[in-house]
Amino acid sequence: DDGNVPANTIDGDLTTRWSAEGDGVWIRYDLGSAQTVGSVSIAWHKGDTRRDTFDVQLSGDGSSWTTVLAGKTSSGTTLQPQNYDFADGSARYVRVVGHGNTSNDWTSITETVVNGADGGGGGGECDYPADVLDLRNWYIGLPIGEEEKPLNVEQPELATYSIDPWFRAAPDCTAVQFRAAVNGVTTSGSNYPRSELREMSGSSKASWSSTSGTHTMVIDQAITAVPQGRPNIVAGQIHDAENDVSVFRLEGSKLYITDGNNKHKLVTDNYVLGTRFQAKFVVSDGQIKAYYNGVLQATLSKSFSGGYFKAGAYTQANCGNASPCSNSNYGEVKIYNLAVTHDDEAADQTQAAVRYGWGTPEPISDEFDYTGPVDPVKWAVPTGDVGGTAGCWEGHAGNGRRCAKNSTVADGMLTMRGEANGDSGWLRQKRDAQYGRWEIRSRSRNIGTSGGLYHALHLIWPTAGNRLENGEYDWVEYSDPDAQCLTAFLHYPKSPTDRKERRDLCPVDMTQWHNFAFEWTSEALVGYVDGVEWFRLSGGAGSDRGDIQAMPSGHLNIQLDNFTGDGGLRPAVFEVDWVRVYK
């Protein structure tokens, strides 16, 4: 673990977690004696924004394991526990094996419950393919119907649709079977039949650009049959407004990644029908990256619009080139899991930068997509040795210590920790300037039950260090995240008496993720929460102060301040998903 320990998954608290990095990391639960186990319920960290892939295994002795769920994928839509059913089995030990998520290779679980016997026969009931795969943003094109008008089934009908043998749930409820025979109906634009899903965006057809956002499809699948006479089949593709751009195509035993219709990369020349594999496409910045079982195979430079994903069985054979011409000659694919994500920030109006068109983040920005100490190119940390610990300074007003050790990056975010003994975190961004725009996605929580409260802050501190002369902009400050209130203190420059403006916003649940933005220009100081303006200040010069926006130069600080002393603090964490800086 990374300090978020296994016991956090059985403490009844969805705000704590166990986290570990890498493909194949695991957490094991000991039931004390052999029990009949029927399912597990798991709640995932950031489970409403990303999908986790995992296995569930059972064991009687802790050394010999039986996999009862393989390559299962979480929904990506909720922070609440999700139930995963399997055939009832006897076990003393239950193990969850993580294979990362759609954002990174961390596995992070907030709560786990091991459930007893439920009569499950091996995956639960599945009358329809939609009981096995999340098909909310898909429609199915089938090899049946009128000539050049194959049947398409869209939502909401797709939720309760199945047709044997072309599109149905496998008997064990672990996969969906897609089958297309060589004599099947084809579309007017194709010579080959298909049983294939086409990506949707709600009730509209999905259509995205390779140069905007990041678009990912992961298919956990097995090709189980190819047509006689021409043993070729496509099992996953990217399409633009006109044609297929890149596909996974099997020709006999050779599996290729294509560039258009051309064979681009031979993935394997010894594919055995029925072998389960993971195909993955990632499209961003005008490039397609194709992965096979998690290993990058090809990078294609492609700029296109009207993009969408397809998955299923698309035979490359018909009655003109394959025999026999009958329903018994077909291609078939089984899909165990299918996940598509789109990180299209152009659509995220909860970001002030997006809503108001601030442009591209500056290089000093940090997505925290690494592990370990903060990036020394972007951040300064305490460098003293107060208390005999390297990298520690005195804390705020001499209270406790600010230490480099208390700010670390893991699982795609920065975690700043405040300890009971008064040690806390402090960071200074290595950018000094007059004016700028900052947006930070953050949250905090108390992890202790009593003691003095830490203050979480995002602020602009004057380069010269003299706030009475140059001002100070504390645009996010609060002491108790459970109080659900946000405060800003904007200090005037040239103010010996420390004149300032205070603004409060309630209720705001500070234990949840929010986007906090601050705009400092020659005209005004403006604050935003989730893309909505909540304060705007300008001018105000008088005999004891200058204009409020007239700081000569400043830089961003992130702090968890100790206002109490050298002990008796309530432990807390301040978590930052990303920091973005704009001109």
XYZ file of C-alpha atoms in Angstrom:
583
model
C 0.000 0.000 0.000
C 1.006 3.645 -0.300
C 0.045 4.531 3.268
C -3.663 4.048 2.586
C -3.815 0.720 4.389
C -5.937 -2.421 3.754
C -7.952 -1.977 6.959
C -9.493 1.143 5.425
C -11.624 -1.119 3.208
C -13.535 -2.584 6.191
C -13.968 0.516 8.365
C -17.408 1.452 7.047
C -16.090 4.784 5.745
C -16.252 5.561 2.021
C -13.800 8.457 2.437
C -10.883 6.153 3.365
C -9.215 3.725 0.999
C -6.578 1.090 0.301
C -4.347 1.945 -2.673
C -1.581 0.061 -4.476
C 0.087 0.615 -7.841
C 0.738 -1.882 -10.613
C -0.888 -4.578 -12.706
C -1.621 -7.553 -10.430
C -1.592 -5.881 -7.011
C -3.958 -7.580 -4.587
C -5.784 -7.317 -1.293
C -6.774 -10.448 0.646
C -9.576 -10.979 3.171
C -9.427 -13.761 5.769
C -12.892 -14.961 6.841
C -11.382 -16.916 9.757
C -12.788 -20.263 8.624
C -14.242 -21.813 5.485
C -17.470 -20.063 4.441
C -19.769 -20.229 1.436
C -19.145 -17.078 -0.592
C -21.605 -15.907 -3.250
C -20.506 -12.409 -4.221
C -18.465 -9.380 -3.216
C -19.547 -5.753 -2.967
C -16.784 -3.250 -3.712
C -16.752 0.547 -3.600
C -14.020 2.186 -5.662
C -12.029 5.357 -5.042
C -13.047 7.832 -7.787
C -15.551 5.195 -8.859
C -17.779 7.843 -10.431
C -15.102 9.065 -12.864
C -13.111 5.983 -13.908
C -13.489 2.221 -14.384
C -11.353 -0.347 -12.555
C -10.495 -3.765 -13.998
C -10.036 -6.610 -11.514
C -10.295 -10.332 -10.740
C -11.848 -12.068 -7.741
C -10.253 -15.266 -6.434
C -11.173 -17.764 -3.706
C -8.903 -20.041 -1.670
C -9.187 -22.499 1.163
C -5.553 -22.293 2.243
C -4.277 -18.880 1.039
C -1.870 -20.397 -1.478
C -3.966 -22.190 -4.103
C -6.446 -19.829 -5.787
C -9.519 -20.255 -8.006
C -10.503 -17.288 -10.159
C -14.284 -16.794 -10.004
C -14.350 -13.429 -11.806
C -11.731 -12.485 -14.398
C -11.255 -9.104 -16.051
C -14.363 -7.640 -14.426
C -14.847 -3.885 -14.865
C -16.514 -1.452 -12.454
C -19.248 0.830 -13.780
C -17.399 4.149 -13.550
C -20.639 5.833 -12.472
C -20.802 5.650 -8.666
C -18.871 5.944 -5.414
C -21.259 3.486 -3.743
C -20.569 -0.256 -3.408
C -21.193 -2.347 -6.535
C -22.109 -6.020 -6.250
C -20.248 -8.645 -8.274
C -21.900 -12.067 -8.316
C -20.328 -15.445 -9.070
C -21.038 -19.120 -8.507
C -21.307 -19.915 -4.811
C -18.100 -21.466 -3.522
C -16.402 -22.442 -0.287
C -13.429 -20.329 0.803
C -11.630 -19.003 3.828
C -9.770 -16.370 1.804
C -11.060 -13.925 -0.787
C -8.614 -11.975 -2.932
C -9.266 -8.986 -5.229
C -6.557 -8.611 -7.882
C -6.288 -5.179 -9.493
C -5.314 -4.397 -13.074
C -5.462 -0.599 -12.897
C -8.169 1.737 -14.116
C -8.999 3.866 -17.107
C -6.854 6.743 -15.789
C -3.747 4.983 -14.417
C -2.427 1.652 -13.081
C -3.526 2.158 -9.476
C -6.131 0.036 -7.690
C -7.945 1.897 -4.906
C -10.817 0.404 -2.899
C -12.791 2.342 -0.293
C -14.981 -0.484 1.055
C -15.363 -4.241 0.538
C -18.066 -6.605 1.783
C -17.814 -10.371 1.262
C -21.323 -11.799 0.891
C -22.519 -15.285 1.738
C -24.429 -17.891 -0.260
C -27.037 -16.503 -2.640
C -27.698 -19.490 -4.886
C -25.701 -17.932 -7.728
C -24.898 -20.429 -10.473
C -21.992 -18.636 -12.067
C -22.359 -14.965 -12.843
C -25.969 -14.242 -11.929
C -29.024 -14.057 -14.165
C -28.576 -12.622 -17.641
C -31.572 -12.735 -19.941
C -30.053 -10.085 -22.201
C -26.597 -8.936 -23.321
C -27.253 -5.669 -21.464
C -27.228 -7.706 -18.234
C -23.566 -8.540 -18.931
C -22.183 -5.424 -20.656
C -22.953 -1.743 -20.120
C -24.730 -0.971 -23.410
C -26.233 2.397 -22.498
C -24.165 4.208 -25.131
C -24.305 1.653 -27.941
C -26.592 0.267 -30.611
C -26.252 -3.141 -32.262
C -26.112 -3.718 -36.014
C -27.124 -7.271 -36.894
C -26.656 -9.552 -39.939
C -30.428 -10.020 -40.334
C -33.208 -7.980 -41.861
C -33.942 -6.741 -45.378
C -31.330 -6.681 -48.132
C -28.956 -3.719 -47.572
C -31.077 -2.809 -44.527
C -29.768 -4.923 -41.656
C -31.586 -4.665 -38.375
C -30.297 -2.028 -35.939
C -31.508 -2.060 -32.340
C -31.023 1.088 -30.277
C -31.741 2.061 -26.697
C -34.039 1.749 -24.859
C -35.035 -1.414 -26.776
C -31.461 -2.720 -26.611
C -31.680 -3.016 -22.811
C -34.061 -5.976 -23.190
C -33.028 -7.346 -26.583
C -31.401 -10.675 -27.453
C -31.477 -12.853 -30.540
C -29.913 -16.289 -30.660
C -27.325 -16.981 -32.034
C -26.385 -13.553 -33.403
C -26.386 -11.500 -30.186
C -26.922 -13.144 -26.826
C -25.509 -13.552 -23.338
C -23.309 -16.582 -22.776
C -24.957 -19.270 -20.617
C -22.560 -18.593 -17.729
C -23.284 -14.839 -17.885
C -19.608 -13.960 -18.235
C -19.670 -12.726 -21.842
C -21.799 -11.642 -24.801
C -21.701 -13.671 -28.017
C -21.570 -11.787 -31.341
C -22.007 -13.915 -34.495
C -22.228 -13.040 -38.188
C -22.657 -15.673 -40.939
C -21.235 -15.238 -44.434
C -24.765 -15.181 -45.907
C -25.891 -12.418 -43.577
C -27.441 -9.095 -44.582
C -24.944 -6.270 -45.162
C -25.235 -2.515 -45.174
C -25.227 -0.679 -48.497
C -21.696 0.555 -47.785
C -20.144 -2.835 -46.962
C -19.687 -6.221 -48.579
C -19.489 -8.083 -45.290
C -22.053 -8.956 -42.592
C -21.583 -7.990 -38.996
C -22.960 -8.337 -35.489
C -21.333 -5.245 -34.104
C -21.930 -2.491 -31.579
C -21.695 1.122 -32.725
C -20.889 3.821 -30.166
C -23.573 6.336 -29.223
C -23.650 9.493 -27.116
C -27.015 9.248 -25.429
C -29.632 9.268 -28.188
C -27.178 10.676 -30.754
C -24.439 8.917 -32.659
C -21.045 9.462 -31.069
C -18.817 11.781 -33.085
C -15.490 12.998 -31.743
C -12.186 14.362 -32.986
C -8.768 12.725 -32.740
C -7.239 16.145 -31.998
C -9.496 17.114 -29.067
C -9.702 15.218 -25.779
C -8.690 11.632 -25.077
C -10.856 8.752 -26.277
C -10.275 5.206 -25.022
C -11.859 1.825 -25.749
C -10.852 -1.390 -23.957
C -12.290 -4.729 -25.120
C -11.752 -7.912 -23.113
C -12.612 -10.554 -25.690
C -11.940 -13.823 -27.479
C -12.385 -14.633 -31.166
C -14.114 -18.007 -31.086
C -14.836 -18.728 -34.767
C -13.776 -17.551 -38.249
C -15.516 -18.266 -41.580
C -14.451 -21.290 -43.615
C -12.874 -20.394 -46.931
C -11.839 -16.912 -45.784
C -10.965 -17.032 -42.067
C -10.868 -13.275 -41.532
C -12.693 -11.210 -38.915
C -12.498 -7.728 -37.356
C -12.865 -7.600 -33.566
C -12.810 -3.919 -32.600
C -12.324 -0.785 -34.640
C -12.099 2.983 -34.802
C -14.200 4.637 -37.498
C -14.266 8.236 -38.676
C -17.045 10.004 -40.561
C -16.294 7.984 -43.715
C -14.206 4.850 -43.169
C -12.566 2.581 -40.635
C -9.331 4.177 -39.419
C -7.745 1.276 -37.518
C -8.943 -2.193 -36.509
C -7.874 -5.416 -34.817
C -8.194 -7.963 -37.661
C -7.567 -11.705 -37.537
C -6.564 -13.454 -40.766
C -6.297 -17.162 -40.055
C -3.929 -17.276 -37.081
C -2.383 -13.853 -37.714
C -3.716 -10.932 -35.698
C -3.000 -7.481 -37.118
C -3.494 -3.852 -36.207
C -4.320 -1.963 -39.398
C -3.719 1.504 -40.763
C -6.900 1.998 -42.730
C -7.204 -1.160 -44.835
C -3.467 -1.838 -44.730
C -1.799 -4.286 -42.375
C 0.329 -2.124 -40.082
C 1.515 -4.310 -37.201
C 1.509 -8.098 -36.823
C 0.577 -8.602 -33.174
C 0.870 -12.391 -33.220
C 1.107 -15.036 -35.929
C -0.124 -17.824 -33.676
C -3.523 -16.758 -32.379
C -5.560 -19.744 -31.197
C -9.334 -19.424 -31.428
C -10.902 -18.968 -28.008
C -7.847 -17.239 -26.517
C -8.968 -14.309 -24.419
C -7.114 -11.026 -24.947
C -7.447 -7.321 -24.306
C -7.562 -4.882 -27.231
C -7.196 -1.218 -26.400
C -7.279 1.976 -28.456
C -6.304 5.399 -27.056
C -6.889 8.396 -29.332
C -5.536 11.858 -28.474
C -3.404 14.684 -29.876
C -3.831 13.434 -33.432
C -2.517 9.961 -32.623
C -3.914 6.464 -32.201
C -2.141 4.166 -29.780
C -3.090 0.499 -30.001
C -2.353 -1.974 -27.184
C -2.542 -5.766 -27.011
C -2.795 -7.211 -23.484
C -1.603 -3.894 -22.105
C 1.501 -3.623 -24.310
C 1.756 -0.786 -26.827
C 1.910 -2.246 -30.345
C 1.465 0.694 -32.704
C 1.244 4.482 -32.800
C -0.503 6.005 -35.835
C -0.604 9.725 -36.643
C -4.216 10.393 -37.576
C -6.191 13.630 -37.659
C -9.882 13.004 -38.181
C -13.349 14.026 -37.037
C -16.623 12.159 -36.769
C -14.876 9.445 -34.764
C -16.584 6.558 -32.997
C -15.754 3.074 -31.688
C -17.173 -0.283 -32.799
C -16.923 -3.696 -31.137
C -18.183 -7.168 -31.993
C -17.885 -9.602 -34.914
C -17.405 -8.062 -38.368
C -16.628 -10.893 -40.786
C -14.420 -10.210 -43.780
C -16.134 -12.964 -45.762
C -19.330 -13.395 -47.793
C -20.931 -15.901 -50.133
C -18.777 -14.627 -52.973
C -15.466 -15.601 -51.371
C -16.307 -18.197 -48.724
C -18.063 -21.558 -48.772
C -20.421 -22.956 -47.679
C -22.889 -20.084 -48.104
C -25.001 -20.802 -45.038
C -25.720 -19.877 -41.441
C -23.309 -22.590 -40.351
C -20.340 -20.663 -41.780
C -19.715 -17.721 -39.515
C -17.362 -15.564 -37.519
C -17.875 -15.178 -33.786
C -16.486 -13.051 -30.964
C -17.210 -13.205 -27.245
C -16.813 -9.960 -25.300
C -16.338 -10.240 -21.542
C -15.947 -6.555 -20.769
C -16.228 -3.387 -22.841
C -15.320 0.075 -21.572
C -15.208 3.413 -23.374
C -14.175 6.697 -21.799
C -13.880 10.212 -23.147
C -11.824 12.843 -21.365
C -13.162 15.790 -23.343
C -12.559 18.841 -21.222
C -14.108 21.051 -23.876
C -17.433 19.774 -22.544
C -16.673 20.270 -18.840
C -18.402 23.507 -17.933
C -17.556 22.995 -14.238
C -14.072 24.282 -15.077
C -13.783 28.055 -15.238
C -10.933 27.672 -17.727
C -13.238 25.829 -20.111
C -16.303 27.989 -19.572
C -14.431 31.240 -20.066
C -11.917 30.100 -22.662
C -8.621 30.520 -20.807
C -6.802 28.419 -23.381
C -4.068 25.820 -22.912
C -2.515 25.300 -19.448
C 1.040 26.561 -18.990
C 3.888 23.997 -18.642
C 4.170 24.774 -14.924
C 0.781 23.048 -14.475
C 0.775 19.625 -12.803
C -1.597 16.683 -13.417
C 0.171 14.616 -10.688
C 0.369 11.627 -13.008
C 3.507 10.250 -11.363
C 4.495 8.669 -8.046
C 6.789 9.929 -5.293
C 7.838 13.446 -4.204
C 6.392 16.443 -6.025
C 8.105 17.474 -9.271
C 11.121 19.612 -8.225
C 10.986 21.493 -11.524
C 7.525 22.803 -10.647
C 7.445 22.935 -6.851
C 9.603 24.107 -3.955
C 9.318 22.269 -0.628
C 10.711 22.985 2.848
C 14.497 22.483 2.985
C 15.468 23.018 6.628
C 16.178 20.481 9.352
C 14.023 21.753 12.216
C 13.531 19.028 14.820
C 16.301 16.963 13.303
C 14.290 15.964 10.235
C 15.645 16.874 6.821
C 13.232 18.984 4.789
C 11.361 20.592 7.690
C 10.793 24.261 8.595
C 8.909 25.860 11.421
C 5.177 25.862 10.804
C 2.789 28.791 10.504
C 3.539 31.312 13.280
C 5.986 28.785 14.755
C 3.328 26.117 15.227
C 4.608 22.626 14.499
C 6.598 22.044 11.317
C 6.127 22.283 7.586
C 7.845 19.244 6.045
C 8.573 17.997 2.556
C 7.701 14.450 3.672
C 4.087 15.517 4.163
C 3.430 16.176 0.454
C 3.550 13.126 -1.839
C 2.099 12.088 -5.179
C 0.396 8.748 -5.841
C -2.727 7.362 -7.494
C -2.982 10.375 -9.793
C -3.094 13.049 -7.108
C -1.154 15.037 -4.546
C -1.822 14.201 -0.894
C -0.785 16.709 1.773
C -0.957 15.295 5.292
C -1.435 17.019 8.605
C -0.326 14.885 11.557
C -1.379 14.848 15.206
C 2.080 16.100 16.211
C 1.726 19.296 14.175
C 3.738 18.289 11.074
C 1.999 19.435 7.907
C 2.584 20.202 4.235
C 3.589 23.270 2.241
C 4.318 23.807 -1.459
C 5.399 26.818 -3.475
C 4.930 26.809 -7.222
C 8.047 27.933 -9.080
C 6.383 30.684 -11.058
C 6.443 34.339 -10.032
C 4.503 36.900 -12.030
C 2.037 39.708 -11.852
C -1.365 38.449 -12.987
C -2.444 34.975 -13.954
C -5.226 32.428 -13.795
C -5.160 29.274 -11.676
C -7.589 26.376 -11.375
C -7.217 23.543 -8.846
C -9.344 20.459 -8.285
C -9.131 19.591 -4.595
C -10.845 18.363 -1.473
C -9.888 17.650 2.169
C -11.086 15.642 5.125
C -10.422 15.109 8.796
C -9.122 11.616 9.480
C -8.982 12.009 13.262
C -11.832 12.419 15.735
C -10.537 15.233 17.929
C -7.924 17.961 18.229
C -7.137 21.315 16.701
C -8.172 21.786 13.088
C -5.818 22.291 10.159
C -6.467 25.110 7.671
C -6.449 24.128 3.983
C -5.395 26.947 1.641
C -4.788 27.867 -1.974
C -3.226 31.325 -2.037
C -1.106 33.757 -3.986
C 1.787 34.879 -1.789
C 3.828 37.964 -2.693
C 7.230 37.304 -4.233
C 8.830 39.839 -1.896
C 7.300 38.092 1.123
C 5.869 41.290 2.665
C 2.110 40.963 2.554
C 1.464 44.326 4.274
C 3.337 46.032 1.463
C 2.404 43.780 -1.447
C -0.875 42.089 -0.479
C -1.942 38.438 -0.174
C -4.738 36.564 -1.921
C -6.100 33.604 0.075
C -8.717 32.551 -2.470
C -9.461 29.176 -0.863
C -9.314 28.856 2.932
C -11.266 26.800 5.441
C -10.562 25.057 8.730
C -13.172 22.309 8.905
C -14.200 20.521 5.695
C -17.233 19.092 7.514
C -18.574 22.621 8.125
C -19.370 22.925 4.390
C -18.252 26.535 4.067
C -15.573 28.149 1.902
C -13.908 31.466 2.738
C -11.625 33.822 0.827
C -9.464 36.546 2.433
C -8.166 39.116 -0.077
C -5.565 41.400 1.550
C -4.931 44.886 0.154
C -1.375 45.902 -0.756
C 0.183 48.994 0.821
C -1.895 48.469 3.947
C 0.037 48.668 7.251
C -3.178 47.873 9.127
C -3.749 44.752 6.988
C -7.081 45.751 5.480
C -8.759 42.852 3.700
C -12.002 41.673 2.175
C -13.703 38.491 3.309
C -16.089 36.443 1.215
C -17.958 33.295 2.343
C -19.764 30.657 0.318
C -22.007 28.102 2.032
C -22.907 25.336 1.684
C -19.995 23.737 -0.177
C -19.089 20.180 0.803
C -15.315 20.519 1.006
C -14.887 16.774 1.505
C -15.949 16.304 -2.135
C -14.026 17.221 -5.292
C -14.564 20.764 -6.562
C -12.825 22.950 -9.126
C -11.569 26.159 -7.482
C -10.359 28.908 -9.829
C -8.805 32.332 -9.306
C -8.336 35.059 -11.887
C -5.960 37.945 -11.199
C -5.782 40.666 -13.818
C -5.139 44.412 -13.826
C -8.911 44.877 -13.659
C -10.011 42.605 -10.797
C -9.663 39.569 -8.555
C -12.293 36.933 -9.405
C -13.026 33.599 -7.708
C -14.925 30.636 -9.134
C -16.254 27.362 -7.762
C -17.097 24.664 -10.310
C -17.114 27.242 -13.075
C -19.453 29.676 -11.302
C -18.225 33.105 -10.153
C -18.541 33.681 -6.412
C -16.593 36.893 -5.810
C -15.245 39.818 -7.827
C -13.194 42.641 -6.287
C -11.343 45.601 -7.739
C -10.026 49.042 -6.775
C -10.668 50.152 -3.224
C -7.575 52.352 -2.811
C -7.618 54.720 0.142
C -5.304 56.514 2.529
C -4.380 53.204 4.198
C -4.328 50.829 1.207
C -3.735 50.451 -2.517
C -5.983 48.904 -5.155
C -6.731 45.341 -4.130
C -5.501 43.809 -7.411
C -2.182 45.714 -7.387
C 0.228 43.110 -5.925
C 3.541 43.627 -7.813
C 4.306 39.907 -8.152
C 3.247 36.646 -6.552
C 3.200 32.854 -6.728
C 0.835 30.022 -5.872
C 1.158 28.272 -2.504
C -0.709 25.153 -1.371
C -0.704 24.781 2.414
C -2.212 22.806 5.258
C -1.655 25.314 8.053
C -1.259 24.574 11.737
C -2.752 27.333 13.891
C -2.634 25.247 17.117
C 0.866 24.238 18.269
C 3.300 21.348 18.381
C 0.710 18.703 19.170
C -2.949 18.018 19.774
C -3.912 18.381 16.111
C -6.691 16.445 14.443
C -5.051 14.502 11.582
C -6.239 15.604 8.147
C -5.451 15.202 4.462
C -5.620 17.796 1.690
C -5.903 16.120 -1.739
C -5.283 17.812 -5.095
C -6.224 16.109 -8.356
C -4.525 18.699 -10.593
C -3.210 22.267 -10.733
C -3.543 24.237 -13.986
C -2.081 27.647 -14.663
C -3.097 29.960 -17.501
C -1.822 33.258 -18.822
